[in-house]
Short mmCIF file of C-alpha atoms in Angstrom, two decimals:
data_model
loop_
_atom_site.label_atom_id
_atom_site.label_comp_id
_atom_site.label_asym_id
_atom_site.label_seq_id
_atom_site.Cartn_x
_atom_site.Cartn_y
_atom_site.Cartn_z
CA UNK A 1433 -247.37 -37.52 83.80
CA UNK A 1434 -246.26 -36.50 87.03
CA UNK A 1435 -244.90 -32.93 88.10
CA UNK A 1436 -242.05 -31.99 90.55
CA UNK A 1437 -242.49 -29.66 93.32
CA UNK A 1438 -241.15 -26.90 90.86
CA UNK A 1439 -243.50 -27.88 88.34
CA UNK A 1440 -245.39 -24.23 88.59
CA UNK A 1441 -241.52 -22.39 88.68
CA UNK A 1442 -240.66 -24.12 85.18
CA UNK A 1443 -244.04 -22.85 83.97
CA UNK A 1444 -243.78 -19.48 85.06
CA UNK A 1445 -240.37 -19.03 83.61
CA UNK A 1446 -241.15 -20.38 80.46
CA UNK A 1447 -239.99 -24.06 80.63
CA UNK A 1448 -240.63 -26.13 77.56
CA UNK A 1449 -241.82 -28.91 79.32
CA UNK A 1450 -241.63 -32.08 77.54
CA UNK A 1451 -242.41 -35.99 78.83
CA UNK A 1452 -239.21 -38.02 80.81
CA UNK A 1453 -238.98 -40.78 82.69
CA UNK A 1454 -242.92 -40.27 83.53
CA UNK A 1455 -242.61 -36.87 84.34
CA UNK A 1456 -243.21 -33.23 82.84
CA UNK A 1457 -239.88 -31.91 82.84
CA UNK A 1458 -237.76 -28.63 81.15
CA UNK A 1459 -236.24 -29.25 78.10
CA UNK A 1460 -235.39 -25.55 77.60
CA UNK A 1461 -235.80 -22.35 78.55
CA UNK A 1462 -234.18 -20.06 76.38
CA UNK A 1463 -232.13 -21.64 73.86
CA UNK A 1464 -229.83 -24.66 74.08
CA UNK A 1465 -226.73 -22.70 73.31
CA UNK A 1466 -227.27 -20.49 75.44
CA UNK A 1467 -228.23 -22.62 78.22
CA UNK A 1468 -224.79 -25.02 77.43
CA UNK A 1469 -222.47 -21.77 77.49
CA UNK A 1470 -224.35 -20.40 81.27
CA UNK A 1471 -223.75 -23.30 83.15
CA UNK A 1472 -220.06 -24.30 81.46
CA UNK A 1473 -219.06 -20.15 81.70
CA UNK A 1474 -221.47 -19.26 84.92
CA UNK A 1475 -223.90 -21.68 86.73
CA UNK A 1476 -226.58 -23.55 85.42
CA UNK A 1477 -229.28 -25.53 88.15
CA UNK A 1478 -231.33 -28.22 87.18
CA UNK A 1479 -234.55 -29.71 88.64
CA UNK A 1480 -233.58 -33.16 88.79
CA UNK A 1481 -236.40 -33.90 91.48
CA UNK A 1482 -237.40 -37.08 89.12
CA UNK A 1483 -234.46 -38.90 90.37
CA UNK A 1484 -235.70 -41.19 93.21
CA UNK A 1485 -235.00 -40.67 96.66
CA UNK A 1486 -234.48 -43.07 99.50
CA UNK A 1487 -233.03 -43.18 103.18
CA UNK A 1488 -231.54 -46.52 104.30
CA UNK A 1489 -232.18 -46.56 107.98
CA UNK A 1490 -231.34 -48.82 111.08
CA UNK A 1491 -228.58 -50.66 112.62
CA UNK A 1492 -228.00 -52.85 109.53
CA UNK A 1493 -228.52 -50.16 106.89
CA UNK A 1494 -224.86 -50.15 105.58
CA UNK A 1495 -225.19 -54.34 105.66
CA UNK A 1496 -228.40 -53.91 103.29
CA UNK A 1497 -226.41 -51.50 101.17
CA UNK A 1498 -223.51 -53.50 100.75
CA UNK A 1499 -225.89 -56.40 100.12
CA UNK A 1500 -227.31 -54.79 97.42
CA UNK A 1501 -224.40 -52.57 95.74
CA UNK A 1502 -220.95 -53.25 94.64
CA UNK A 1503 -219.44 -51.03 96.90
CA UNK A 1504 -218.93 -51.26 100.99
CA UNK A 1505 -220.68 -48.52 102.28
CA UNK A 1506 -219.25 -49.19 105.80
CA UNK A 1507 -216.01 -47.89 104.35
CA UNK A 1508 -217.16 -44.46 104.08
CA UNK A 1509 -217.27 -41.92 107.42
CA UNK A 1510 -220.30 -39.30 107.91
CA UNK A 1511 -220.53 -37.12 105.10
CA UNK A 1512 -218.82 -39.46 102.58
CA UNK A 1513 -220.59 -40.38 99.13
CA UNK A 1514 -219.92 -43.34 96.72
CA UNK A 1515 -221.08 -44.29 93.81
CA UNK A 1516 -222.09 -47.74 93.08
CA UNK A 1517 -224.14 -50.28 90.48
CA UNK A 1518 -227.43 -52.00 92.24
CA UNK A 1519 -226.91 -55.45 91.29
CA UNK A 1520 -229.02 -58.71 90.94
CA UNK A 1521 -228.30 -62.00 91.86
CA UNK A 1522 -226.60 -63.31 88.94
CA UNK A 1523 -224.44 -59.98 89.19
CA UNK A 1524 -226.71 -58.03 86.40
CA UNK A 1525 -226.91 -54.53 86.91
CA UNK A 1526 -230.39 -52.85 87.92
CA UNK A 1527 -229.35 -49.48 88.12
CA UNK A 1528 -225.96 -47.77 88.71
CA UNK A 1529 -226.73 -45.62 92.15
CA UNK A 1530 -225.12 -42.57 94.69
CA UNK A 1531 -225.06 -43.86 98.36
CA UNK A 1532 -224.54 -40.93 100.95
CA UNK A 1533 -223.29 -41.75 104.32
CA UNK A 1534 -225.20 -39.45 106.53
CA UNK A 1535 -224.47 -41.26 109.49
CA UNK A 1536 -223.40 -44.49 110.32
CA UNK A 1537 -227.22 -45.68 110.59
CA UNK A 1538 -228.56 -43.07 108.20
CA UNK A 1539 -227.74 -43.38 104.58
CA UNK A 1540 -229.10 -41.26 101.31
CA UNK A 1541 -229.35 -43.15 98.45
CA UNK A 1542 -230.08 -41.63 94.91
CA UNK A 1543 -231.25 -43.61 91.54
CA UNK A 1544 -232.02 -42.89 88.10
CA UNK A 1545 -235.26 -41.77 87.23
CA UNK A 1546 -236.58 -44.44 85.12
CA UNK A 1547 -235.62 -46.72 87.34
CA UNK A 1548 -236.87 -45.01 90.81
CA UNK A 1549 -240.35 -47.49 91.06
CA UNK A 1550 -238.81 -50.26 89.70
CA UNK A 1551 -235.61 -50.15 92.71
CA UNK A 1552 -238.02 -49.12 95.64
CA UNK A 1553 -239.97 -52.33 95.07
CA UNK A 1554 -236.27 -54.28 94.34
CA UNK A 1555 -235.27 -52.61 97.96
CA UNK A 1556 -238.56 -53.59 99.82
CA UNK A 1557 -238.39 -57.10 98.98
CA UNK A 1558 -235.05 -57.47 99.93
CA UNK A 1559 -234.82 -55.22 103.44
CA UNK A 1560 -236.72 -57.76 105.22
CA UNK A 1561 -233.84 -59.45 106.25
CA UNK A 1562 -232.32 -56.79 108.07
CA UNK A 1563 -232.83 -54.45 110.99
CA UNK A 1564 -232.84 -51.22 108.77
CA UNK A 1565 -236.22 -50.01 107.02
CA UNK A 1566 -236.41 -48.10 103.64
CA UNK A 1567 -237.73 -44.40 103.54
CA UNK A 1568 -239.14 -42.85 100.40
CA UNK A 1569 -237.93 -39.45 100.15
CA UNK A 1570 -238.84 -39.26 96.69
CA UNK A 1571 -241.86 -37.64 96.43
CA UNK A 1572 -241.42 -35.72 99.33
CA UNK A 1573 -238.35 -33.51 98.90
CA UNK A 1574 -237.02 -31.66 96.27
CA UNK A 1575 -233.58 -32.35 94.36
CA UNK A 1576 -231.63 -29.25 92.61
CA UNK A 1577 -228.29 -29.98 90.50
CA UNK A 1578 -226.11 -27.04 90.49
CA UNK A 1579 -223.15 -26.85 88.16
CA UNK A 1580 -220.71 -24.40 86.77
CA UNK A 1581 -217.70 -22.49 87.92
CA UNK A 1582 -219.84 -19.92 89.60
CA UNK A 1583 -221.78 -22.73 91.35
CA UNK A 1584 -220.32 -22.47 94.83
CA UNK A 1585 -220.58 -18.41 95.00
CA UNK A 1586 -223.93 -18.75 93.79
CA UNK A 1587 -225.16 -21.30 96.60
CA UNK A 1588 -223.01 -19.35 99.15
CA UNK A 1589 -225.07 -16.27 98.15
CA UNK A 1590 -228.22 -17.84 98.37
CA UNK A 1591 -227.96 -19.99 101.53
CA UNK A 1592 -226.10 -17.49 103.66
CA UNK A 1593 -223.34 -19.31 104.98
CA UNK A 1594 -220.30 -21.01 103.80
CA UNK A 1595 -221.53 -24.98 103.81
CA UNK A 1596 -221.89 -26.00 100.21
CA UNK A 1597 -218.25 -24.35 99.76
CA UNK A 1598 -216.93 -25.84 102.56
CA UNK A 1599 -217.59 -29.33 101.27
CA UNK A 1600 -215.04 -31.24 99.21
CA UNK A 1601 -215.80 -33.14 96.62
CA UNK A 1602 -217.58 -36.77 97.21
CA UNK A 1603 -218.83 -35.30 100.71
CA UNK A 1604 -222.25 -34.32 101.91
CA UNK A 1605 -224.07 -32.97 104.89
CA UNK A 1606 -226.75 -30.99 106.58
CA UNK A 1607 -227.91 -27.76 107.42
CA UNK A 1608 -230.74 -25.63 108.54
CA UNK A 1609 -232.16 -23.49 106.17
CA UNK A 1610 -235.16 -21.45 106.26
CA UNK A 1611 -236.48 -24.00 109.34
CA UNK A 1612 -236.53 -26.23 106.97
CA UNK A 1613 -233.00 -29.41 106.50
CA UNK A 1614 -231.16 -29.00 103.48
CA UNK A 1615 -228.72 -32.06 102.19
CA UNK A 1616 -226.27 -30.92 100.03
CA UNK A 1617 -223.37 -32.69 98.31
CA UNK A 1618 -220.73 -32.58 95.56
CA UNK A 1619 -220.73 -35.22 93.81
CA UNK A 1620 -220.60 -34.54 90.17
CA UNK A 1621 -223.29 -37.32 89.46
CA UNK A 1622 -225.18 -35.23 87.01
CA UNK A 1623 -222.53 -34.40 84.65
#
């Protein structure tokens, strides 16, 4: 099985780590109850680093994205989100997906974790065509869900500065923190 990069936190704090999507993940800490009430009456953050991670890069990037997802990522300005089904030829769908406008040749997009191998390969084979190239972000970054009312207090605490707050909902951006670029976005995606 594979392990996040907070594989070692989970552990220390007494994850219960059980098998998904081909990864060692928490199932619990605590109690489910009592997990279910903190993050619908405080904050609850998940490590949802298993999700697959991939910039769309390039002059054609948004004409590969629209080639491969049912919605027109062109439509959306820098620091606009979208979600959208990945879809085959016949109009099946492969995976239902986030797409993140970072800028207008720089695009974030997020699918399931089951899925993540099986829609890099999809992407590669079908990129060729374009003047963009596909960036796997998966294994090297680290992907945190953060929900509850508390959630935006919490992340203003921690990062020092007002930028997860000041984003509305479906938007996304950048920021510095710790020397290190942090994407954040509120998107709801995770429930």
């Amino acid at each position: 099985l594979l392990r996040t990069a907070l594989y070692d936190e989970h552990v220390r704090l007494g994850g219960k780590m059980v098998p998904f999507a081909g990864y060692e993940m928490p199932v619990r800490y605590s109690g489910d109850i009592e997990e279910h009430n903190a993050a619908r009456q405080r904050v609850g953050m998940f490590d949802v680093s298993h999700m697959g991670r991939y910039e769309v890069q390039g002059k054609d990037a948004a004409r590969f994205l629209r080639y491969i997802c049912t919605w027109d990522m062109a439509r959306l300005a820098p620091g606009a989100g979208h979600y959208a089904a990945a879809c085959r030829g016949d109009g099946g769908i492969l995976d239902d997906v986030y797409v993140f406008t970072i800028d207008p040749e720089r695009y974030l997009i997020v699918v399931n974790a089951s899925n993540a191998p099986k829609m890099k390969a999809w992407m590669e084979d079908r990129i060729a065509g374009f003047d963009a190239r596909l960036v796997d972000r998966h294994a090297s970054t680290a992907m945190i869900a953060v929900q509850g009312p508390e959630a935006l207090s919490v992340l203003d605490g921690v990062l020092g500065s007002d930028f997860v707050p000041g984003l509305k909902p479906r938007r996304c951006g950048e920021t510095e923190w710790h020397g290190r670029t942090l994407f954040a976005s509120r998107t709801g995606y995770t429930g």
